[in-house]
Amino acid sequence: MASTSSSSPQPPPPAASPGAASPSEERRAGGGGRPPVPPYVKAAAGSLGGVMEACCLQPIDVVKTRLQLDRTGAYRGIAHCGATVARAEGVRALWKGLTPFATHLTLKYALRLGSNAVLQSAFKDPDTGKVSAHGRLASGFGAGVIEALLIVTPFEVVKIRLQQQKGLSPDLLRYKGPIHCARTIVREEGIFGLWSGALPTVMRNGTNQAAMFSAKNTFDIVLWKKHEGDGKVLLPWQSMISGFLAGTAGPVCTGPFDVVKTRLMAQGRTGDIKYNGMVHAIRTIYSEEGLRALWKGLLPRLMRIPPGQAIMWAVADQVMGLYERTYLQPVHI
């Protein structure tokens, strides 16, 4: 009896069902079964979160700035500083600089989330469609550097110049408002006066965002089993917890950069120049005021940044989740 040939025809592979995705399409979807949320949607989500954060937390930012600029011990702590400002200058003074602060947060978060999404797509593994831990850190650092140079530094300079002024009477104030402040700085110090303290701002924001994006992703996975692109939408309180925890580490690590940034931005580039740069400022503050002075304003930063990240992510996650549910269909394999 003739043996069966090993080269006998094999049955054809099953036809792909309509709408099925190829492995390459699955990889492009991020490995989570859905196409990724576009960067412009993440940018819009971040900007909406920034508006909410600014309105809720501006008083804490004013207190932080006043504490960081206090060289004489005029304020005995957060509560005393806030009460002194409100009593001497009125409650409205606690919202000084709100316009540049809200505008800067809106643009900053739009650029931060959008640029981070673009950078993450560049760091994705072509085979799995996933972003490694190193790629996530690099994407976050890059997003922080971009936002620091394009948005954060000039807005922070204007905000700090406005916040350091005491009183509410326009006749007694050097800067009458955000636009007048910016114009005055450019006229007296040149365009680069708006970028005073750029280096410590870059270091602060780059480090902050590298830690924040990585931590947010980690806390989402560990606490809620939420993986990016899996279609799961966290409840607002879950996003707030992840965002709060992710926003805690940065201020502790970058305290000296933040203090130096504030001092350099407040002094300007003309007149009495006390600090000649980031390194000189760190050395001077350490020698004159002690090591702890490099973390001045840390507590109000911890009172502002983690809650701010909680508010921002609660809004942003809902916006991105709504977009996923409405416009992105799962990739069926």
mmCIF file of N, CA, C and O in Angstrom, residues 68 71 255-257 259-260 263 274-275 277-296:
data_model
loop_
_atom_site.group_PDB
_atom_site.id
_atom_site.type_symbol
_atom_site.label_atom_id
_atom_site.label_comp_id
_atom_site.label_asym_id
_atom_site.label_seq_id
_atom_site.Cartn_x
_atom_site.Cartn_y
_atom_site.Cartn_z
ATOM 1 N N GLN A 68 8.596 81.646 49.760
ATOM 2 C CA GLN A 68 9.895 81.479 49.109
ATOM 3 C C GLN A 68 10.658 82.795 48.993
ATOM 4 O O GLN A 68 11.888 82.803 48.984
ATOM 5 N N ARG A 71 12.749 86.595 53.210
ATOM 6 C CA ARG A 71 14.118 86.466 53.715
ATOM 7 C C ARG A 71 14.243 86.906 55.163
ATOM 8 O O ARG A 71 15.295 86.729 55.774
ATOM 9 N N GLY A 255 12.753 70.514 45.030
ATOM 10 C CA GLY A 255 12.596 71.699 45.865
ATOM 11 C C GLY A 255 13.643 72.779 45.621
ATOM 12 O O GLY A 255 13.299 73.956 45.430
ATOM 13 N N PRO A 256 14.948 72.456 45.624
ATOM 14 C CA PRO A 256 15.965 73.492 45.387
ATOM 15 C C PRO A 256 15.822 74.184 44.035
ATOM 16 O O PRO A 256 16.007 75.397 43.933
ATOM 17 N N PHE A 257 15.483 73.420 42.980
ATOM 18 C CA PHE A 257 15.282 74.037 41.676
ATOM 19 C C PHE A 257 14.133 75.039 41.717
ATOM 20 O O PHE A 257 14.186 76.102 41.090
ATOM 21 N N VAL A 259 12.949 76.754 44.396
ATOM 22 C CA VAL A 259 13.315 77.938 45.166
ATOM 23 C C VAL A 259 14.220 78.849 44.340
ATOM 24 O O VAL A 259 14.016 80.072 44.273
ATOM 25 N N VAL A 260 15.231 78.276 43.705
ATOM 26 C CA VAL A 260 16.161 79.060 42.886
ATOM 27 C C VAL A 260 15.421 79.711 41.721
ATOM 28 O O VAL A 260 15.657 80.882 41.391
ATOM 29 N N ARG A 263 13.574 82.752 43.046
ATOM 30 C CA ARG A 263 14.468 83.865 43.384
ATOM 31 C C ARG A 263 14.991 84.544 42.111
ATOM 32 O O ARG A 263 15.057 85.772 42.034
ATOM 33 N N LYS A 274 21.364 89.865 42.860
ATOM 34 C CA LYS A 274 21.966 89.127 43.978
ATOM 35 C C LYS A 274 22.491 87.773 43.532
ATOM 36 O O LYS A 274 23.533 87.315 44.007
ATOM 37 N N TYR A 275 21.775 87.115 42.635
ATOM 38 C CA TYR A 275 22.152 85.777 42.194
ATOM 39 C C TYR A 275 22.566 85.829 40.719
ATOM 40 O O TYR A 275 21.856 86.377 39.889
ATOM 41 N N GLY A 277 23.139 83.141 38.763
ATOM 42 C CA GLY A 277 22.754 81.949 38.030
ATOM 43 C C GLY A 277 22.319 80.867 38.999
ATOM 44 O O GLY A 277 22.313 81.060 40.222
ATOM 45 N N MET A 278 21.962 79.696 38.435
ATOM 46 C CA MET A 278 21.408 78.625 39.262
ATOM 47 C C MET A 278 22.399 78.138 40.314
ATOM 48 O O MET A 278 22.068 78.053 41.501
ATOM 49 N N VAL A 279 23.616 77.820 39.896
ATOM 50 C CA VAL A 279 24.601 77.280 40.846
ATOM 51 C C VAL A 279 24.961 78.322 41.897
ATOM 52 O O VAL A 279 25.040 78.026 43.092
ATOM 53 N N HIS A 280 25.176 79.569 41.462
ATOM 54 C CA HIS A 280 25.509 80.637 42.406
ATOM 55 C C HIS A 280 24.367 80.858 43.397
ATOM 56 O O HIS A 280 24.603 81.098 44.594
ATOM 57 N N ALA A 281 23.135 80.788 42.915
ATOM 58 C CA ALA A 281 21.985 80.974 43.806
ATOM 59 C C ALA A 281 21.919 79.863 44.854
ATOM 60 O O ALA A 281 21.672 80.129 46.042
ATOM 61 N N ILE A 282 22.143 78.617 44.440
ATOM 62 C CA ILE A 282 22.114 77.502 45.394
ATOM 63 C C ILE A 282 23.184 77.689 46.466
ATOM 64 O O ILE A 282 22.925 77.525 47.665
ATOM 65 N N ARG A 283 24.391 78.045 46.039
ATOM 66 C CA ARG A 283 25.483 78.250 46.997
ATOM 67 C C ARG A 283 25.178 79.407 47.943
ATOM 68 O O ARG A 283 25.410 79.315 49.163
ATOM 69 N N THR A 284 24.647 80.501 47.404
ATOM 70 C CA THR A 284 24.375 81.683 48.222
ATOM 71 C C THR A 284 23.276 81.401 49.235
ATOM 72 O O THR A 284 23.392 81.757 50.426
ATOM 73 N N ILE A 285 22.205 80.778 48.799
ATOM 74 C CA ILE A 285 21.101 80.460 49.713
ATOM 75 C C ILE A 285 21.578 79.516 50.801
ATOM 76 O O ILE A 285 21.257 79.689 51.982
ATOM 77 N N TYR A 286 22.365 78.517 50.423
ATOM 78 C CA TYR A 286 22.871 77.555 51.405
ATOM 79 C C TYR A 286 23.774 78.235 52.430
ATOM 80 O O TYR A 286 23.652 77.981 53.638
ATOM 81 N N SER A 287 24.667 79.121 51.987
ATOM 82 C CA SER A 287 25.622 79.754 52.911
ATOM 83 C C SER A 287 24.953 80.798 53.797
ATOM 84 O O SER A 287 25.341 80.973 54.948
ATOM 85 N N GLU A 288 23.950 81.498 53.270
ATOM 86 C CA GLU A 288 23.326 82.577 54.028
ATOM 87 C C GLU A 288 22.136 82.130 54.865
ATOM 88 O O GLU A 288 21.886 82.687 55.940
ATOM 89 N N GLU A 289 21.401 81.119 54.383
ATOM 90 C CA GLU A 289 20.143 80.765 55.041
ATOM 91 C C GLU A 289 20.087 79.314 55.506
ATOM 92 O O GLU A 289 19.122 78.927 56.171
ATOM 93 N N GLY A 290 21.089 78.519 55.123
ATOM 94 C CA GLY A 290 21.106 77.129 55.558
ATOM 95 C C GLY A 290 20.484 76.191 54.541
ATOM 96 O O GLY A 290 19.808 76.617 53.590
ATOM 97 N N LEU A 291 20.709 74.894 54.753
ATOM 98 C CA LEU A 291 20.246 73.876 53.813
ATOM 99 C C LEU A 291 18.725 73.853 53.698
ATOM 100 O O LEU A 291 18.164 73.682 52.610
ATOM 101 N N ARG A 292 18.040 74.031 54.813
ATOM 102 C CA ARG A 292 16.577 73.942 54.796
ATOM 103 C C ARG A 292 15.950 75.012 53.915
ATOM 104 O O ARG A 292 14.837 74.833 53.406
ATOM 105 N N ALA A 293 16.650 76.132 53.723
ATOM 106 C CA ALA A 293 16.092 77.211 52.901
ATOM 107 C C ALA A 293 15.902 76.787 51.455
ATOM 108 O O ALA A 293 15.084 77.373 50.737
ATOM 109 N N LEU A 294 16.660 75.768 51.011
ATOM 110 C CA LEU A 294 16.517 75.282 49.638
ATOM 111 C C LEU A 294 15.211 74.515 49.442
ATOM 112 O O LEU A 294 14.854 74.185 48.303
ATOM 113 N N TRP A 295 14.524 74.218 50.528
ATOM 114 C CA TRP A 295 13.212 73.570 50.441
ATOM 115 C C TRP A 295 12.119 74.471 51.000
ATOM 116 O O TRP A 295 11.071 74.000 51.377
ATOM 117 N N LYS A 296 12.383 75.782 51.029
ATOM 118 C CA LYS A 296 11.340 76.707 51.464
ATOM 119 C C LYS A 296 10.123 76.573 50.554
ATOM 120 O O LYS A 296 10.256 76.436 49.347
#
